[in-house]
Short mmCIF file of C-alpha atoms in Angstrom, two decimals:
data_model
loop_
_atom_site.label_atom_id
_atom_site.label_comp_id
_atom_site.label_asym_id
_atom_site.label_seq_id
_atom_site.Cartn_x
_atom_site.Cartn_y
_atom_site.Cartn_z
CA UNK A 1 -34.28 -45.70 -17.58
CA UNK A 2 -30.72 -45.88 -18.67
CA UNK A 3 -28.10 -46.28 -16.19
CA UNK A 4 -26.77 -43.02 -16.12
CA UNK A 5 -24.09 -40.88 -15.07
CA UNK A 6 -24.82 -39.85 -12.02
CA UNK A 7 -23.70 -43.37 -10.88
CA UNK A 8 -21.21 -43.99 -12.61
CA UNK A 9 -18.15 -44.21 -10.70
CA UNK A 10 -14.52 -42.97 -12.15
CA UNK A 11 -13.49 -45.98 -14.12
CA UNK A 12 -17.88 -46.51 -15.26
CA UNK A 13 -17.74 -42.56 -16.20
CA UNK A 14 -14.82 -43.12 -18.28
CA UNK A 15 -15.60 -46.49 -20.19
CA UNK A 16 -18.96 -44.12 -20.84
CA UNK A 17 -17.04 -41.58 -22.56
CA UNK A 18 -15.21 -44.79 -24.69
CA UNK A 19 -18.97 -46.19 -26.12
CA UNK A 20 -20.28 -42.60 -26.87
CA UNK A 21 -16.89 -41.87 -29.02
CA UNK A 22 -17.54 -45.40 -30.35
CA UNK A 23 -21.20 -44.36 -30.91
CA UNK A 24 -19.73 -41.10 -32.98
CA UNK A 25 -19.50 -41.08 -37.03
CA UNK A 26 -17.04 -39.37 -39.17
CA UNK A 27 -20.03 -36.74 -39.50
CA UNK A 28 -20.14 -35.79 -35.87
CA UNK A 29 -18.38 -32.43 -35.21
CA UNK A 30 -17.56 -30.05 -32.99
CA UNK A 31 -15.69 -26.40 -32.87
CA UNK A 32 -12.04 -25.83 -31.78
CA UNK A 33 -13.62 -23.34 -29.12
CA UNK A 34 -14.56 -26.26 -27.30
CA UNK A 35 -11.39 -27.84 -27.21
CA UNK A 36 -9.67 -24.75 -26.55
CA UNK A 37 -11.70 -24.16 -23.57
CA UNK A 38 -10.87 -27.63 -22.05
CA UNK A 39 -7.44 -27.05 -22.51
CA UNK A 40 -7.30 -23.68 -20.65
CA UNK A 41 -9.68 -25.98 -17.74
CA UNK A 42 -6.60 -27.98 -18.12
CA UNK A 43 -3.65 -26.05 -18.19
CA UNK A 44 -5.02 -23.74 -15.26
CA UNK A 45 -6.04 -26.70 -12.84
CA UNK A 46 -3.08 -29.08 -13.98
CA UNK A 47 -0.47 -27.11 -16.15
CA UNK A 48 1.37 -27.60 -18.95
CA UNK A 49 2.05 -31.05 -19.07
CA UNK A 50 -1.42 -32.34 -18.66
CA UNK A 51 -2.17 -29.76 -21.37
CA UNK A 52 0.25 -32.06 -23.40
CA UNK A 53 -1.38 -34.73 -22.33
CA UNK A 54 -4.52 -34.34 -23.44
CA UNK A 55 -3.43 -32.72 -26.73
CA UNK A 56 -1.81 -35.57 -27.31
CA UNK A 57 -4.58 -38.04 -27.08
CA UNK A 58 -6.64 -36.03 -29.16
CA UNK A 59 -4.10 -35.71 -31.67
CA UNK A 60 -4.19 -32.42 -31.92
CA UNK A 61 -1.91 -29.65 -31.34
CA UNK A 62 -2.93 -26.78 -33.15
CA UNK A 63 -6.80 -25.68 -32.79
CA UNK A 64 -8.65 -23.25 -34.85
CA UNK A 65 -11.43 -22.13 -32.67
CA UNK A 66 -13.54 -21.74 -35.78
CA UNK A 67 -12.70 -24.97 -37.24
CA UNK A 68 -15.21 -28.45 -37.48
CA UNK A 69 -13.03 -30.99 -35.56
CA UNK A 70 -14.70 -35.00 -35.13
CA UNK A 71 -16.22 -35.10 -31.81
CA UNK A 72 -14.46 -38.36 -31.13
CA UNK A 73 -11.26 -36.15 -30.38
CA UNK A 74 -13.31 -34.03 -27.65
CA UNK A 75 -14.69 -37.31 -26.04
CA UNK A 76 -10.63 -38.83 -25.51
CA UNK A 77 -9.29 -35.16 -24.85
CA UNK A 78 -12.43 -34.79 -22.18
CA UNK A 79 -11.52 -38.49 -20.82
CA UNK A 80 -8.37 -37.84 -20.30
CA UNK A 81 -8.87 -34.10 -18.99
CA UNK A 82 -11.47 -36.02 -16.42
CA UNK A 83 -9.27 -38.43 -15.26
CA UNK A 84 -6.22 -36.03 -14.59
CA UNK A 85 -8.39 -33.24 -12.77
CA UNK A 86 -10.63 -35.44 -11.10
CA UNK A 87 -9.10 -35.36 -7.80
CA UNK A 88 -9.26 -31.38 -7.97
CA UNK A 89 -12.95 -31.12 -9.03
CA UNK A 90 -14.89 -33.49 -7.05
CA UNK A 91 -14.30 -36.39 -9.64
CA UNK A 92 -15.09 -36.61 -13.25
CA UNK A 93 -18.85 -35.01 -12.91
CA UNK A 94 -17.20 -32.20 -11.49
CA UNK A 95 -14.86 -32.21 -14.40
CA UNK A 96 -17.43 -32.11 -16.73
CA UNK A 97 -19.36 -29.17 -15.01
CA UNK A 98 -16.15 -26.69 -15.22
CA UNK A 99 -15.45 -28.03 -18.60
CA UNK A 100 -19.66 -27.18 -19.90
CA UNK A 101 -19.07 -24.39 -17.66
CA UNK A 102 -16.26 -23.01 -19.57
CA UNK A 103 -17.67 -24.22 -22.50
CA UNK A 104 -20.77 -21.47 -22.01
CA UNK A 105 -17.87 -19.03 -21.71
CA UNK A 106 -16.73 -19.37 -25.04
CA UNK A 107 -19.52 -19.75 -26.79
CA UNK A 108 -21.26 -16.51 -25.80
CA UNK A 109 -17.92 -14.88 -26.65
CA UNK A 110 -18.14 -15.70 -30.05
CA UNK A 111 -20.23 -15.00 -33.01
CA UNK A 112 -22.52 -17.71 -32.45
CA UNK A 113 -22.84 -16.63 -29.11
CA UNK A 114 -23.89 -13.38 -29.21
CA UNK A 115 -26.01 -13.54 -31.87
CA UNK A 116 -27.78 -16.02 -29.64
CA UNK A 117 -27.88 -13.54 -26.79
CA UNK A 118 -29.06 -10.36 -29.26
CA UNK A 119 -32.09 -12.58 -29.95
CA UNK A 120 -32.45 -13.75 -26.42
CA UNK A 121 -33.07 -9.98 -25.31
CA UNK A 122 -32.35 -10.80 -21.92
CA UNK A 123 -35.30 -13.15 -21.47
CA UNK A 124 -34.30 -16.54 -20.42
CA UNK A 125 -37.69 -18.33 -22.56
CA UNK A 126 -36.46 -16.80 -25.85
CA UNK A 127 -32.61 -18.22 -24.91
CA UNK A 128 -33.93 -21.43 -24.38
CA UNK A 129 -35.94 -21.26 -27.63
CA UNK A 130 -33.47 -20.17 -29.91
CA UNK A 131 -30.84 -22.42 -28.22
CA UNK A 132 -31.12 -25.80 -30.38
CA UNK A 133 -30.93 -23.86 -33.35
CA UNK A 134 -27.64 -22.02 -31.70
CA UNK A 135 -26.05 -25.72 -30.70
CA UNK A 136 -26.22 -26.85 -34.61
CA UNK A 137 -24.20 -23.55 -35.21
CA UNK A 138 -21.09 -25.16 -32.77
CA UNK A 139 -21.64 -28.69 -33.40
CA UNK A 140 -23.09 -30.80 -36.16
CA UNK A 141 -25.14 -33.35 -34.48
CA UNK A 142 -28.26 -33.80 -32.25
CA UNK A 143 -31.99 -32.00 -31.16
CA UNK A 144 -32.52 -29.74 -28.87
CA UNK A 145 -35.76 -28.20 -27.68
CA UNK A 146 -37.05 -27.07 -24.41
CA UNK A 147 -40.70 -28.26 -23.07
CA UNK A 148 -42.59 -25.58 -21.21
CA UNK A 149 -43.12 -27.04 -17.16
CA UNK A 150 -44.03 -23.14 -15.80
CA UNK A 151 -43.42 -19.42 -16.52
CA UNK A 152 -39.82 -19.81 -15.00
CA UNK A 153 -39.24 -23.32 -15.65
CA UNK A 154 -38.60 -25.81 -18.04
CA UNK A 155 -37.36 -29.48 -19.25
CA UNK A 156 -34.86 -29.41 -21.68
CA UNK A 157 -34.34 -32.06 -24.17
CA UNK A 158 -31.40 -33.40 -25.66
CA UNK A 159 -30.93 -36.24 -28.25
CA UNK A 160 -28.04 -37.84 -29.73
CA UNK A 161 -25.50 -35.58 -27.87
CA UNK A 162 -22.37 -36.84 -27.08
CA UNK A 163 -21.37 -35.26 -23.92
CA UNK A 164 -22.88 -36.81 -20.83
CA UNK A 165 -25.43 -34.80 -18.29
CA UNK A 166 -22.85 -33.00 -15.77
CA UNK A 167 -21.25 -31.42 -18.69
CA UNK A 168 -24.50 -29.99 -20.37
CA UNK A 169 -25.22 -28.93 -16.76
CA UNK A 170 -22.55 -26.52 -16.53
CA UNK A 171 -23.12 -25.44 -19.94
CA UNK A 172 -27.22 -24.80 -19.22
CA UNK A 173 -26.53 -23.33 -15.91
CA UNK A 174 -23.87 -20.98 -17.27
CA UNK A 175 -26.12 -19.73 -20.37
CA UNK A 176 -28.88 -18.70 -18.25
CA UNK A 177 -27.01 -16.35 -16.19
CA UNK A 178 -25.24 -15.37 -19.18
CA UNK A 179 -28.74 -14.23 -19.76
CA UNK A 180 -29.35 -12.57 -16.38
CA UNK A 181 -31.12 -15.29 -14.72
CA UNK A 182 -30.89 -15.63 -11.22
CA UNK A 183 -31.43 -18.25 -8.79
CA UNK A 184 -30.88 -20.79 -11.45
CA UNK A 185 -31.09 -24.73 -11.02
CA UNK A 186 -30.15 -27.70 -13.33
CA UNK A 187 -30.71 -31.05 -12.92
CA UNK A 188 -29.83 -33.49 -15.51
CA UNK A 189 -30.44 -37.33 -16.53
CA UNK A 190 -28.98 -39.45 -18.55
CA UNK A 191 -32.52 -41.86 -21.15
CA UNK A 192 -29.95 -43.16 -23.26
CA UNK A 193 -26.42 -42.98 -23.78
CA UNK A 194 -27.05 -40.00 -26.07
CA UNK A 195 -30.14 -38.77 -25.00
CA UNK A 196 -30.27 -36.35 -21.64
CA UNK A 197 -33.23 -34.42 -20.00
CA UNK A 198 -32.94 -31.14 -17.72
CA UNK A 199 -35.49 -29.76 -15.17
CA UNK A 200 -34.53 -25.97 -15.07
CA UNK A 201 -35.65 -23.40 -13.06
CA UNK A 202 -34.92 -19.75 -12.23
CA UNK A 203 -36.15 -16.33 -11.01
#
């Protein structure tokens, strides 16, 4: 099993973050929503100079929240974000929950997202079915698919995604009460550097 996450502490989480940008291609994309929402996580938790901050690293300072940017920017922006809020949010996998977290916020806010929840009908099996095909509509990389454990239960699989586990926590957790789900759980593991699995469960 690949070392993962979980175990990483501050300085191992953020050298992770520095071989999956390394691992990214000129091809790998994701949209300014994403960014966006890390920068609100940001400026609310740390204000307007860590905002600055991080905008910096990435290089950018203007975001269209429609617009393809190279996931390599996300993975220094998120870095830096991590390291900066860490201390507020339980360290950097805390980070990275608020930051998925948000993430789910502002993806079911936009057209993407709520065409995804239209064909979810309020079910969370049809959500998790039509959510791969909903992820290549934000980003431009990676397979997604869930595998059937029970009635309300699943283990999602993700491959060659750059974001590590805690993040795709928040965002999993957040998209099935998006979908009305109650009681819901998410546990996630790191296979690979890109690859992650997630036990879900709900009522």
């Amino acid at each position: 099993m690949y070392a993962g996450y979980e175990s990483s502490s501050g300085g191992g989480a953020a050298w992770e973050l520095e071989l999956r940008r390394l691992a990214a291609t000129d091809d790998d994309m994701a949209r300014g929503m994403f960014f966006q929402g890390t920068l609100d996580v940001v400026g609310f938790l740390g204000g307007d100079g860590a905002v600055a901050r991080c905008k910096g690293v990435a290089g950018m300072w203007e975001i269209n929240l429609l617009h393809l940017y190279p996931i390599s920017r996300y993975l220094r922006m998120s870095s830096t974000a991590a390291r900066l809020l860490a201390p507020q949010l339980d360290g950097f996998e805390g980070v990275l929950r608020r930051m998925g977290t948000q993430a789910t916020v502002d993806f079911v806010a936009s057209m993407f997202g709520r065409e995804l929840m239209r064909t979810a009908n309020g079910k969370p099996r049809h959500l998790l079915e039509s959510l791969g095909e909903a992820y290549l509509a934000a980003v431009t990389y990676g397979e997604r698919y869930p595998v059937w454990t029970g009635e309300t239960s699943a283990r999602f699989i993700m491959r060659r995604d750059f974001m590590p586990a805690a993040y795709h926590e928040g965002v999993l957790h957040g998209v099935l009460e998006a979908v009305g789900a109650r009681e819901v759980r998410v546990h996630g593991r790191q296979v690979g550097l890109l690859d992650s699995e997630y036990e879900l469960s709900w009522k």
